[in-house]
Amino acid sequence: MRKSIDRIHCIGAVHGLLSRRDLQQVEMKESARRIAKIVSQSVGKSDGVDVAVSGARVMLESQKATSLSLVIHELVDNALRHGIGSRQQGKAQISFTRSGRELMVMISDDGVGLAKDFDLNRHSGMGLKTVVGLVTQDLGGEFRLF
């Protein structure tokens, strides 16, 4: 239930950025900062975890911004819950890189990492399945784990 409420807050943050400025596009670094704050508070790590946002300025129309924001939400949530885990301090990074018309969004953390035998097709829960669907279907992109 908590994750569903957080997803609604995430969508609300994107729409808040749109309505606040009467814009048709969302600046994704600002959206990512808001999402990081929402997730940090939700998982009880707002004091000891630093989530940095860096990279290129990216403007997306509202539908794509909402989809990408949900992707960012799920991956930051995973980074804080599973990567950083029970530690009270840690770092996560959301970075945006543009190359022509392509955009790469990378989310990383200083946590334990994935198990060597991790297989996205066998081990992923609903969150990662949602991410893959949003990236491939809504955004027309490719999802990779490093």
XYZ file of N, CA and C in Angstrom:
438
model
N 0.823 -1.189 0.000
C 0.000 0.000 0.000
C 0.870 1.256 0.000
N 1.945 1.244 0.800
C 2.824 2.413 0.905
C 3.441 2.759 -0.445
N 3.877 1.726 -1.193
C 4.481 1.990 -2.500
C 3.454 2.587 -3.455
N 2.217 2.165 -3.369
C 1.175 2.736 -4.228
C 0.962 4.209 -3.910
N 0.966 4.539 -2.642
C 0.824 5.945 -2.236
C 2.006 6.753 -2.737
N 3.214 6.191 -2.632
C 4.405 6.885 -3.126
C 4.340 7.107 -4.632
N 3.825 6.122 -5.362
C 3.695 6.285 -6.815
C 2.736 7.430 -7.136
N 1.666 7.531 -6.379
C 0.718 8.636 -6.583
C 1.400 9.965 -6.284
N 2.202 10.028 -5.224
C 2.955 11.253 -4.918
C 3.924 11.582 -6.041
N 4.528 10.565 -6.620
C 5.459 10.752 -7.728
C 4.745 11.388 -8.921
N 3.606 10.853 -9.284
C 2.825 11.421 -10.391
C 2.389 12.838 -10.038
N 1.994 13.044 -8.792
C 1.612 14.384 -8.343
C 2.750 15.378 -8.453
N 3.976 14.939 -8.173
C 5.139 15.827 -8.282
C 5.337 16.280 -9.720
N 5.188 15.366 -10.668
C 5.330 15.721 -12.085
C 4.241 16.699 -12.487
N 3.022 16.409 -12.115
C 1.921 17.297 -12.490
C 2.025 18.642 -11.775
N 2.586 18.640 -10.577
C 2.832 19.900 -9.881
C 3.821 20.771 -10.629
N 4.856 20.158 -11.192
C 5.826 20.916 -11.987
C 5.174 21.488 -13.237
N 4.283 20.721 -13.844
C 3.599 21.197 -15.047
C 2.657 22.357 -14.733
N 1.848 22.208 -13.716
C 0.833 23.224 -13.431
C 1.423 24.477 -12.809
N 2.497 24.324 -12.064
C 3.090 25.472 -11.389
C 3.583 26.515 -12.387
N 4.028 26.045 -13.507
C 4.592 26.967 -14.486
C 3.771 27.041 -15.766
N 2.622 26.393 -15.773
C 1.789 26.352 -16.967
C 2.608 25.868 -18.165
N 3.340 24.788 -17.954
C 4.227 24.252 -18.978
C 3.631 23.012 -19.625
N 4.162 22.686 -20.777
C 3.815 21.444 -21.449
C 4.910 20.404 -21.260
N 6.064 20.841 -20.724
C 7.195 19.941 -20.534
C 7.692 20.003 -19.094
N 8.375 18.944 -18.697
C 8.910 18.830 -17.344
C 10.427 18.742 -17.425
N 11.099 19.476 -16.548
C 12.557 19.376 -16.438
C 12.833 18.192 -15.521
N 13.474 17.162 -16.055
C 13.561 15.881 -15.361
C 14.503 15.875 -14.168
N 15.528 16.704 -14.159
C 16.393 16.723 -12.971
C 15.621 17.244 -11.763
N 14.795 18.252 -11.974
C 13.973 18.759 -10.870
C 12.977 17.693 -10.417
N 12.374 16.999 -11.377
C 11.450 15.921 -11.036
C 12.175 14.822 -10.253
N 13.386 14.464 -10.689
C 14.160 13.419 -10.010
C 14.487 13.818 -8.572
N 14.809 15.083 -8.356
C 15.091 15.549 -6.987
C 13.858 15.383 -6.092
N 12.708 15.745 -6.618
C 11.468 15.604 -5.842
C 11.166 14.137 -5.539
N 11.366 13.296 -6.542
C 11.116 11.865 -6.361
C 12.066 11.294 -5.314
N 13.340 11.669 -5.395
C 14.331 11.178 -4.426
C 13.927 11.556 -3.008
N 13.417 12.758 -2.843
C 12.979 13.203 -1.516
C 11.788 12.374 -1.032
N 10.821 12.151 -1.918
C 9.638 11.351 -1.574
C 10.058 9.943 -1.147
N 10.928 9.316 -1.938
C 11.348 7.944 -1.644
C 12.179 7.894 -0.366
N 13.107 8.837 -0.204
C 13.951 8.860 1.006
C 13.103 8.942 2.266
N 12.093 9.793 2.236
C 11.208 9.922 3.395
C 10.398 8.646 3.601
N 9.941 8.063 2.516
C 9.108 6.868 2.598
C 9.846 5.684 3.213
N 11.115 5.530 2.870
C 11.871 4.383 3.387
C 12.613 4.720 4.676
N 12.393 5.931 5.195
C 12.985 6.319 6.470
C 14.467 6.605 6.404
N 14.928 7.115 5.269
C 16.353 7.379 5.101
C 16.628 8.825 4.705
N 15.746 9.732 5.035
C 15.920 11.113 4.590
C 17.084 11.818 5.275
N 17.527 11.336 6.442
C 18.627 11.999 7.143
C 19.999 11.486 6.729
N 20.162 10.183 6.557
C 21.491 9.630 6.357
C 21.863 9.271 4.938
N 20.939 9.389 4.014
C 21.217 8.995 2.640
C 21.186 10.221 1.746
N 22.226 10.347 0.940
C 22.316 11.449 -0.012
C 22.003 10.904 -1.398
N 20.989 11.458 -2.044
C 20.669 11.090 -3.419
C 20.999 12.300 -4.284
N 22.082 12.194 -5.048
C 22.533 13.287 -5.908
C 21.926 13.127 -7.297
N 21.634 14.253 -7.928
C 21.098 14.267 -9.284
C 22.053 15.098 -10.127
N 22.495 14.537 -11.251
C 23.476 15.243 -12.074
C 23.224 14.998 -13.554
N 23.961 15.745 -14.365
C 23.941 15.507 -15.800
C 23.219 16.567 -16.588
N 22.855 16.169 -17.789
C 22.265 17.071 -18.771
C 20.871 17.524 -18.350
N 20.530 18.731 -18.774
C 19.161 19.233 -18.586
C 18.278 18.531 -19.613
N 17.214 17.914 -19.126
C 16.337 17.132 -19.991
C 14.908 17.618 -19.812
N 14.291 18.019 -20.910
C 12.889 18.431 -20.913
C 12.085 17.356 -21.646
N 11.011 16.875 -20.997
C 10.145 15.873 -21.613
C 8.696 16.320 -21.519
N 7.919 15.941 -22.534
C 6.486 16.234 -22.487
C 5.863 15.411 -21.365
N 4.694 15.823 -20.931
C 4.124 15.315 -19.681
C 3.961 13.802 -19.622
N 3.506 13.164 -20.686
C 3.290 11.715 -20.630
C 4.610 10.973 -20.457
N 5.617 11.347 -21.229
C 6.928 10.698 -21.100
C 7.565 11.032 -19.756
N 7.374 12.260 -19.296
C 7.920 12.657 -17.993
C 7.297 11.833 -16.872
N 6.011 11.575 -16.963
C 5.337 10.767 -15.948
C 5.872 9.336 -15.965
N 6.009 8.761 -17.155
C 6.544 7.397 -17.258
C 7.966 7.325 -16.720
N 8.822 8.269 -17.131
C 10.204 8.251 -16.659
C 10.268 8.504 -15.156
N 9.410 9.342 -14.644
C 9.388 9.600 -13.201
C 9.011 8.345 -12.418
N 8.079 7.568 -12.933
C 7.722 6.305 -12.278
C 8.891 5.319 -12.313
N 9.622 5.297 -13.429
C 10.819 4.453 -13.529
C 11.839 4.878 -12.478
N 12.103 6.179 -12.414
C 13.064 6.698 -11.439
C 12.614 6.350 -10.022
N 11.336 6.521 -9.752
C 10.799 6.195 -8.426
C 11.098 4.744 -8.055
N 10.767 3.821 -8.939
C 10.957 2.397 -8.645
C 12.428 2.066 -8.421
N 13.304 2.626 -9.264
C 14.723 2.282 -9.164
C 15.390 2.932 -7.959
N 15.008 4.153 -7.628
C 15.549 4.780 -6.415
C 15.034 4.031 -5.188
N 13.783 3.639 -5.204
C 13.227 2.845 -4.108
C 14.028 1.551 -3.933
N 14.310 0.863 -5.032
C 15.115 -0.363 -4.959
C 16.513 -0.071 -4.432
N 17.125 1.017 -4.902
C 18.483 1.367 -4.461
C 18.519 1.603 -2.956
N 17.533 2.318 -2.438
C 17.534 2.637 -1.012
C 17.122 1.444 -0.152
N 16.136 0.687 -0.592
C 15.655 -0.456 0.205
C 16.607 -1.654 0.148
N 17.117 -1.943 -1.039
C 17.896 -3.166 -1.224
C 19.391 -2.904 -1.357
N 19.761 -1.863 -2.086
C 21.183 -1.558 -2.262
C 21.809 -1.072 -0.972
N 21.256 -0.020 -0.425
C 21.755 0.535 0.834
C 21.227 -0.289 2.003
N 20.027 -0.799 1.846
C 19.471 -1.743 2.813
C 19.330 -1.188 4.212
N 19.807 -1.944 5.180
C 19.614 -1.578 6.582
C 20.602 -0.523 7.077
N 21.597 -0.182 6.269
C 22.535 0.866 6.687
C 21.782 2.186 6.822
N 22.177 2.988 7.741
C 21.519 4.281 7.949
C 22.150 5.389 7.121
N 23.304 5.114 6.521
C 23.951 6.105 5.670
C 24.322 5.459 4.348
N 24.309 6.276 3.317
C 24.683 5.782 2.000
C 24.498 6.859 0.958
N 24.893 6.512 -0.266
C 24.784 7.456 -1.376
C 24.142 6.769 -2.567
N 23.319 7.530 -3.238
C 22.733 7.085 -4.500
C 22.892 8.223 -5.493
N 22.868 7.884 -6.757
C 23.095 8.870 -7.817
C 22.080 8.645 -8.931
N 21.489 9.731 -9.403
C 20.633 9.707 -10.588
C 21.330 10.604 -11.599
N 21.738 10.050 -12.739
C 22.436 10.876 -13.730
C 21.745 10.789 -15.087
N 21.744 11.917 -15.762
C 21.126 12.055 -17.080
C 22.219 12.370 -18.096
N 22.286 11.582 -19.173
C 23.259 11.811 -20.236
C 22.526 11.811 -21.564
N 22.768 12.843 -22.356
C 22.163 12.947 -23.687
C 23.221 12.691 -24.743
N 22.820 11.985 -25.791
C 23.660 11.794 -26.968
C 22.735 11.888 -28.172
N 22.697 13.062 -28.783
C 21.749 13.282 -29.876
C 20.332 13.212 -29.349
N 19.534 12.336 -29.943
C 18.144 12.178 -29.502
C 17.997 11.113 -28.420
N 19.098 10.469 -28.075
C 19.038 9.420 -27.057
C 19.309 9.985 -25.671
N 18.647 9.399 -24.702
C 18.811 9.786 -23.305
C 19.135 8.534 -22.500
N 20.179 8.632 -21.680
C 20.489 7.543 -20.760
C 20.291 8.066 -19.344
N 19.505 7.343 -18.583
C 19.294 7.660 -17.174
C 19.905 6.508 -16.386
N 20.864 6.845 -15.529
C 21.529 5.816 -14.732
C 21.264 6.081 -13.258
N 20.871 5.036 -12.562
C 20.634 5.133 -11.124
C 21.560 4.126 -10.457
N 22.378 4.629 -9.547
C 23.360 3.771 -8.885
C 23.365 4.064 -7.389
N 23.968 3.150 -6.635
C 24.098 3.356 -5.194
C 25.400 2.730 -4.728
N 25.801 3.050 -3.512
C 27.042 2.507 -2.957
C 26.778 1.273 -2.097
N 25.715 0.578 -2.408
C 25.325 -0.592 -1.632
C 25.987 -1.873 -2.093
N 25.392 -2.975 -1.726
C 25.979 -4.298 -1.924
C 25.968 -4.772 -3.375
N 25.141 -4.218 -4.213
C 25.061 -4.656 -5.605
C 24.176 -5.882 -5.756
N 23.957 -6.241 -6.992
C 23.134 -7.411 -7.298
C 23.965 -8.681 -7.165
N 23.302 -9.760 -6.845
C 23.981 -11.056 -6.797
C 24.520 -11.389 -8.185
N 25.646 -12.079 -8.234
C 26.265 -12.421 -9.522
C 25.325 -13.226 -10.414
N 24.470 -14.025 -9.809
C 23.558 -14.856 -10.596
C 22.191 -14.192 -10.810
N 22.088 -12.891 -10.529
C 20.803 -12.204 -10.689
C 20.388 -12.237 -12.156
N 19.171 -12.682 -12.395
C 18.607 -12.752 -13.738
C 17.301 -11.967 -13.721
N 17.260 -10.898 -14.476
C 16.092 -10.022 -14.512
C 14.821 -10.797 -14.848
N 14.929 -11.794 -15.705
C 13.749 -12.561 -16.111
C 13.241 -13.501 -15.019
N 14.127 -13.917 -14.115
C 13.724 -14.867 -13.072
C 13.509 -14.227 -11.708
N 14.265 -13.199 -11.388
C 14.289 -12.681 -10.028
C 13.576 -11.349 -9.825
N 13.019 -10.798 -10.834
C 12.458 -9.458 -10.650
C 11.037 -9.513 -10.110
N 10.752 -8.568 -9.228
C 9.410 -8.430 -8.692
C 8.587 -7.505 -9.576
N 7.443 -7.124 -9.077
C 6.543 -6.258 -9.845
C 7.173 -4.913 -10.169
N 7.980 -4.383 -9.252
C 8.599 -3.086 -9.494
C 9.477 -3.087 -10.726
N 10.374 -4.067 -10.831
C 11.261 -4.128 -11.998
C 10.495 -4.488 -13.267
N 9.487 -5.319 -13.148
C 8.669 -5.634 -14.326
C 7.949 -4.382 -14.816
N 7.479 -3.579 -13.886
C 6.844 -2.307 -14.249
C 7.846 -1.397 -14.940
N 9.061 -1.327 -14.402
C 10.111 -0.493 -14.992
C 10.389 -0.925 -16.426
N 10.584 -2.213 -16.637
C 10.882 -2.715 -17.984
C 9.746 -2.361 -18.939
N 8.507 -2.550 -18.508
C 7.363 -2.209 -19.351
C 7.308 -0.730 -19.686
N 7.509 0.122 -18.697
C 7.485 1.567 -18.943
C 8.602 1.984 -19.893
N 9.799 1.453 -19.665
C 10.939 1.833 -20.508
C 10.736 1.355 -21.938
N 10.370 0.100 -22.118
C 10.287 -0.440 -23.473
C 9.019 -0.015 -24.210
N 7.900 0.035 -23.518
C 6.643 0.337 -24.198
C 6.325 1.826 -24.220
N 6.303 2.473 -23.065
C 5.922 3.890 -23.013
C 7.015 4.808 -23.545
N 8.269 4.469 -23.240
C 9.373 5.358 -23.610
C 10.118 4.892 -24.856
N 9.839 3.689 -25.330
C 10.510 3.178 -26.525
C 12.003 2.991 -26.323
N 12.388 2.637 -25.107
C 13.804 2.525 -24.787
C 14.231 1.114 -24.471
N 15.388 1.037 -23.852
C 16.001 -0.232 -23.487
C 16.394 -0.159 -22.018
N 16.143 -1.227 -21.274
C 16.490 -1.270 -19.852
C 17.625 -2.256 -19.651
N 18.665 -1.816 -18.927
C 19.798 -2.692 -18.630
C 20.213 -2.540 -17.180
N 20.644 -3.635 -16.603
C 21.227 -3.628 -15.261
C 22.731 -3.783 -15.412
N 23.481 -3.016 -14.631
C 24.953 -3.108 -14.675
C 25.454 -3.636 -13.366
